[in-house]
């Protein structure tokens, strides 16, 4: 049998990364007075990207088989598919190098889904042309960062997202948006400064060994590596950037301001996608690139994650503004993801990736619903809310669905991610997992409390004319609800595509550090809870019980 | 058979030994100086309002011609190696040609902006154009100097013309103040520089850079105080010209006071002249003494980076803001210079190209928005201007983001290259400090951008008519924009050129 090469015979990754950029340019050229045209064209490009990503997900091979030789053999061995590798700056070994594996696949899908949802669900009131252009540019940066296999290209894309986000906040944000935008930009740029220097040091030091200057992620991860101490310092340089972007406590202070002051579409992308850039960075440029340092700093990172879970919960409980409650709940969720990543077990890493997608879907839905609440009540302070359930039962119903998903109710997607993170991290970081579990309970407290304040009680008489959700408002929420139910009830298609890549990553860590992490499937849970494959890969699967 | 003896006549007096002059190699200088002379004479003969319209295009054409005249020389140098002419005074190598082209391009853009500015301010006369060409020719001499005396000549030609240019707006008190301040401090720095040359001559017995380097390589000093003192004085002299801290005090006042396109010219062509002189002297001539001067540059670079970014934060005048940011950028170039390596030199050259286009574009827009009288430069005048001038605001935004080092602009590539050189040279702490100050500097660019996009137009500005952008300025803005974005996406061609633009010390007779 001939070994298959790529299943798609055109550079699909380059196409789907560049399509939004072309869209941004096209929208930018439409005259400002044709706002509706610009909006439609922008949406068209976002949908086109989504269609390409859907095609990518279908064509993605769970267990790819590739010929042994070939230019991309190393990439293929490391689990990447659909490789595009074009020299960009020859003298520094920089390339436009794209590839996708199970970890980035779903984040790309998340990005491609959330951008049209945000454009449809929370359109701009003024200047829709620039709004659509900035959103598409943002999508370009996010997709590029998730798919790049070149350090330089990753950094460029990682930094690029700042500018459109900044303009979205300044142009369409709420009151006092200027300081928030400034804080967001400077904070994240500050973090990136360390990453850039660390990245260059890594490349220069590696080039002394190998004699070849290259920014290729896969080549660097598989090279002889840097000295242990150097590696640890460099890891910290990268970690600052990701900790700010994600954000981890104590680098989170820009988050509440940005989430609440940004326009809803912007909040959706910042919380839903850009936060994942940080988490994804921790996996790809932390665990994969610096396995030893990730183990070494593991306790520190999971501590920060757990502190985030508790801190986010406490802060969320005392907020008076609905959007701020969600912002702080986000800190808690991101803490969970950090715990999953740095526990470095198969199950916890898989759970972290799923939870990244879950968090993006859930927070996008919640931000949209807050916007709809705001449209009806003219504010989102608990003092002006209350009693909405009577007037808008559909709104209330959807809100409680997303709230339950966020809390982690079994049968909804949040449960799958959180459960896997807990199970996985219990094996290597037992007490952290125990403390994190407390956060799950608190999440129920503050989110349900927020729900009560918003929807229960007696409505004020002047709100009699309030209407329930219109179809145009329900529409963007439908795909999110479907994803919540799909991952909640039958996560297998998602997990199956993540698992091989996570296994490869874990094997890479084991090869590099020599530390074999305990298999949580064997240690923690009984056989009935897991469907163990012949290859020893544990699958968490509610259907197979 | 001796004909003179046969005829019984005295042999003729021995010929004056004239150095061989390679006219083709001097073409960029000759075109600039020739253009200046032609325009000066022509301008005094044809002075009508119609003739005045041609001063600008003529100067721009001269700038373009001098830039293009570099191309044949470049191929010559790449094929046959560097060479020297005019008795070793002028050296032609990749470095000098690269810098010459940069200076020519900067002059071209600056003149396009300056022309519209002068017409708006009704400053009649041919002098500004002549001075700009003269100043650029001085910068080119600095770039090609192979002898410290030639370096000094270039420095003075460049500086004196700029002193006058800074004060060319005679009806503006600030302009005169700026010119006087610049003149006095510039004169002082020239004195330091000249004294430095004298001390180095005293220590080594030559002003010829190749001879100095040879002497330093072959002799050990029992007491090198004289040489070190000379080197330090030259650092002071160059430090003034490139506005490095602590020799930067003049820059904010002068940039603010000078006519805005002139500020752009000073920040680009003049700075290129100063830095290429700096690079040539320290990265070739004194390269054997790098252990002595590197720590000094190290400290100066840190000071320049930090002061340039931190003090910018409290400014409210846009031109002053840009002046401080230009100090911060100088810090980046000093980081590259401090490496004393080929990578550092080419990084510095690329940074100078990138910075020239960014800063000319920025000052170009600021000059247009300053309106008649060059008075609307405070941040409050920029409030909400994007709604009235969307294209100018967008262009300025791109130039400022490029200066901040946002990816896909040339500013990012320039910073990246400097960091690569610095880390390669082992100066990673310097690289880190530079990046952190870049974040602080980003704050001030964002301050301008925020003002433009989110404030409300002040009544004073609302009463003014919309800015009409002259064709020359329009062309210059488009060029600067295309370069800033184009080189941000595909910097390969220019970084390759910069890599081949290594400075050489050329001994006499080669």
Coordinates of N, CA and C in Angstrom, one line a residue, chain A residues 119-212:
Chain A
X119 N -19.5 38.7 14.8 CA -19.9 39.7 13.8 C -21.4 39.8 13.7
X120 N -22.0 38.6 13.8 CA -23.5 38.5 13.6 C -24.2 38.9 14.9
X121 N -23.6 38.4 16.0 CA -24.4 38.6 17.3 C -24.2 40.0 17.9
X122 N -23.0 40.6 17.7 CA -22.7 41.9 18.3 C -22.2 42.9 17.3
X123 N -23.0 43.2 16.3 CA -22.5 44.1 15.3 C -22.3 45.5 15.8
X124 N -21.4 46.3 15.1 CA -21.1 47.6 15.5 C -22.2 48.6 15.2
X125 N -22.4 49.6 16.1 CA -23.5 50.5 15.8 C -23.0 51.6 14.9
X126 N -21.7 52.0 15.0 CA -21.1 53.0 14.2 C -20.0 52.4 13.3
X127 N -19.8 53.0 12.2 CA -18.6 52.6 11.3 C -18.5 51.1 11.2
X128 N -19.5 50.4 10.7 CA -19.3 49.0 10.6 C -18.2 48.5 9.7
X129 N -17.8 49.4 8.8 CA -16.7 49.0 7.8 C -15.4 48.7 8.6
X130 N -15.0 49.8 9.3 CA -13.7 49.6 10.1 C -13.8 48.5 11.0
X131 N -15.0 48.3 11.7 CA -15.2 47.3 12.6 C -14.9 45.9 12.0
X132 N -15.5 45.7 10.9 CA -15.4 44.4 10.2 C -13.9 44.2 9.8
X133 N -13.3 45.3 9.3 CA -11.9 45.1 8.9 C -11.0 44.8 10.1
X134 N -11.2 45.4 11.2 CA -10.3 45.1 12.4 C -10.6 43.7 12.9
X135 N -11.9 43.3 12.8 CA -12.2 41.9 13.3 C -11.5 40.9 12.4
X136 N -11.5 41.1 11.1 CA -10.8 40.1 10.2 C -9.3 40.1 10.4
X137 N -8.8 41.3 10.6 CA -7.3 41.4 10.9 C -7.0 40.6 12.2
X138 N -7.8 40.7 13.1 CA -7.7 40.0 14.4 C -7.7 38.5 14.1
X139 N -8.6 38.1 13.3 CA -8.7 36.7 13.0 C -7.5 36.2 12.3
X140 N -7.0 37.0 11.4 CA -5.7 36.7 10.7 C -4.6 36.4 11.7
X141 N -4.4 37.3 12.7 CA -3.4 37.2 13.6 C -3.6 35.9 14.5
X142 N -4.8 35.7 14.9 CA -5.0 34.5 15.8 C -4.8 33.2 15.1
X143 N -5.3 33.1 13.9 CA -5.2 31.9 13.1 C -3.7 31.6 12.8
X144 N -3.0 32.7 12.4 CA -1.6 32.6 12.1 C -0.8 32.1 13.3
X145 N -1.1 32.6 14.5 CA -0.4 32.2 15.7 C -0.6 30.8 16.1
X146 N -1.9 30.3 15.9 CA -2.2 28.9 16.3 C -1.5 28.0 15.3
X147 N -1.4 28.4 14.1 CA -0.9 27.4 13.1 C 0.6 27.5 12.8
X148 N 1.3 28.5 13.3 CA 2.6 28.7 12.9 C 3.6 27.7 13.6
X149 N 4.5 27.2 12.8 CA 5.5 26.3 13.4 C 6.9 27.0 13.3
X150 N 6.9 28.3 13.4 CA 8.1 29.1 13.3 C 8.1 30.2 14.4
X151 N 9.1 30.3 15.2 CA 9.0 31.1 16.3 C 8.8 32.6 15.9
X152 N 9.5 33.0 14.9 CA 9.4 34.4 14.4 C 8.0 34.7 14.0
X153 N 7.5 33.7 13.2 CA 6.1 33.9 12.6 C 5.1 33.9 13.8
X154 N 5.3 33.0 14.7 CA 4.4 33.0 15.9 C 4.4 34.4 16.6
X155 N 5.6 34.9 16.9 CA 5.7 36.1 17.6 C 5.0 37.3 16.8
X156 N 5.3 37.3 15.5 CA 4.7 38.3 14.7 C 3.2 38.3 14.8
X157 N 2.6 37.1 14.6 CA 1.2 37.0 14.7 C 0.6 37.3 16.1
X158 N 1.4 36.8 17.1 CA 1.0 37.0 18.5 C 0.9 38.5 18.8
X159 N 1.9 39.3 18.3 CA 1.9 40.7 18.5 C 0.9 41.4 17.7
X160 N 0.7 40.9 16.5 CA -0.1 41.6 15.5 C -1.5 41.8 16.1
X161 N -2.0 40.8 16.8 CA -3.4 40.9 17.3 C -3.6 42.1 18.2
X162 N -2.6 42.7 18.8 CA -2.7 43.8 19.7 C -3.3 45.0 19.0
X163 N -2.8 45.3 17.8 CA -3.3 46.6 17.2 C -4.8 46.5 16.8
X164 N -5.3 45.5 16.2 CA -6.7 45.5 15.9 C -7.6 45.5 17.2
X165 N -7.1 44.8 18.2 CA -7.9 44.7 19.4 C -7.9 46.1 20.1
X166 N -6.8 46.8 20.0 CA -6.7 48.1 20.6 C -7.7 49.0 19.9
X167 N -7.7 49.0 18.6 CA -8.6 49.9 17.9 C -10.1 49.5 18.1
X168 N -10.3 48.2 18.3 CA -11.7 47.8 18.6 C -12.2 48.4 19.9
X169 N -11.3 48.4 20.9 CA -11.7 48.9 22.2 C -11.8 50.4 22.1
X170 N -10.8 51.1 21.5 CA -10.9 52.5 21.4 C -12.1 53.0 20.6
X171 N -12.4 52.3 19.5 CA -13.4 52.8 18.6 C -14.8 52.4 19.1
X172 N -15.0 51.3 19.7 CA -16.4 50.8 19.9 C -16.6 50.4 21.4
X173 N -15.7 50.7 22.3 CA -15.8 50.3 23.6 C -16.7 51.1 24.5
X174 N -16.9 50.7 25.7 CA -17.8 51.4 26.6 C -17.1 52.7 27.2
X175 N -17.7 53.3 28.2 CA -17.1 54.5 28.8 C -15.8 54.2 29.4
X176 N -14.9 55.2 29.5 CA -13.6 55.0 30.0 C -12.8 53.9 29.3
X177 N -13.0 53.8 28.0 CA -12.3 52.7 27.3 C -10.9 53.0 27.0
X178 N -10.5 54.3 27.0 CA -9.2 54.7 26.6 C -8.1 54.1 27.5
X179 N -8.2 54.4 28.8 CA -7.2 53.8 29.7 C -7.2 52.2 29.6
X180 N -8.4 51.6 29.4 CA -8.4 50.2 29.4 C -7.7 49.7 28.1
X181 N -7.9 50.4 27.0 CA -7.2 50.0 25.8 C -5.7 50.1 25.9
X182 N -5.3 51.2 26.5 CA -3.9 51.5 26.7 C -3.2 50.4 27.6
X183 N -3.9 50.1 28.7 CA -3.4 49.1 29.7 C -3.3 47.8 29.0
X184 N -4.3 47.4 28.2 CA -4.3 46.1 27.5 C -3.0 46.1 26.6
X185 N -2.9 47.1 25.8 CA -1.8 47.1 24.8 C -0.4 47.0 25.4
X186 N -0.2 47.9 26.4 CA 1.1 48.0 27.0 C 1.4 46.8 27.8
X187 N 0.4 46.3 28.6 CA 0.7 45.1 29.4 C 1.1 43.9 28.5
X188 N 0.4 43.7 27.5 CA 0.7 42.5 26.6 C 2.0 42.7 25.9
X189 N 2.2 44.0 25.4 CA 3.4 44.2 24.7 C 4.7 44.0 25.6
X190 N 4.5 44.4 26.9 CA 5.5 44.3 27.9 C 5.9 42.8 28.0
X191 N 4.9 41.9 28.1 CA 5.1 40.5 28.2 C 5.9 40.0 27.0
X192 N 5.4 40.5 25.8 CA 6.0 40.0 24.6 C 7.5 40.4 24.5
X193 N 7.8 41.5 25.1 CA 9.2 42.0 25.0 C 10.2 40.9 25.5
X194 N 9.8 40.3 26.6 CA 10.6 39.3 27.2 C 10.7 38.0 26.3
X195 N 9.5 37.7 25.7 CA 9.5 36.6 24.9 C 10.4 36.8 23.6
X196 N 10.3 38.0 23.1 CA 11.2 38.2 21.9 C 12.6 38.0 22.2
X197 N 13.1 38.6 23.3 CA 14.5 38.4 23.7 C 14.8 37.0 24.0
X198 N 13.9 36.3 24.7 CA 14.2 34.9 25.0 C 14.3 34.1 23.7
X199 N 13.4 34.4 22.8 CA 13.3 33.6 21.5 C 14.7 33.8 20.8
X200 N 15.1 35.1 20.7 CA 16.4 35.3 20.0 C 17.5 34.6 20.7
X201 N 17.6 34.7 22.0 CA 18.7 34.0 22.7 C 18.6 32.5 22.4
X202 N 17.4 32.0 22.4 CA 17.3 30.5 22.2 C 17.9 30.2 20.8
X203 N 17.5 31.0 19.8 CA 17.9 30.7 18.4 C 19.5 30.9 18.3
X204 N 20.0 32.0 18.9 CA 21.4 32.2 18.8 C 22.2 31.1 19.5
X205 N 21.8 30.8 20.7 CA 22.5 29.7 21.5 C 22.4 28.4 20.7
X206 N 21.3 28.1 20.2 CA 21.2 26.8 19.4 C 22.0 26.8 18.2
X207 N 22.1 28.0 17.6 CA 22.9 28.1 16.3 C 24.4 27.9 16.6
X208 N 24.8 28.2 17.8 CA 26.2 27.9 18.2 C 26.5 26.4 18.2
X209 N 25.5 25.6 18.6 CA 25.7 24.2 18.6 C 25.6 23.6 17.2
X210 N 24.6 24.0 16.5 CA 24.3 23.3 15.3 C 24.9 24.0 14.1
X211 N 25.3 25.2 14.2 CA 25.9 26.0 13.1 C 24.8 26.5 12.1
X212 N 23.5 26.2 12.4 CA 22.5 26.7 11.5 C 21.6 27.6 12.3

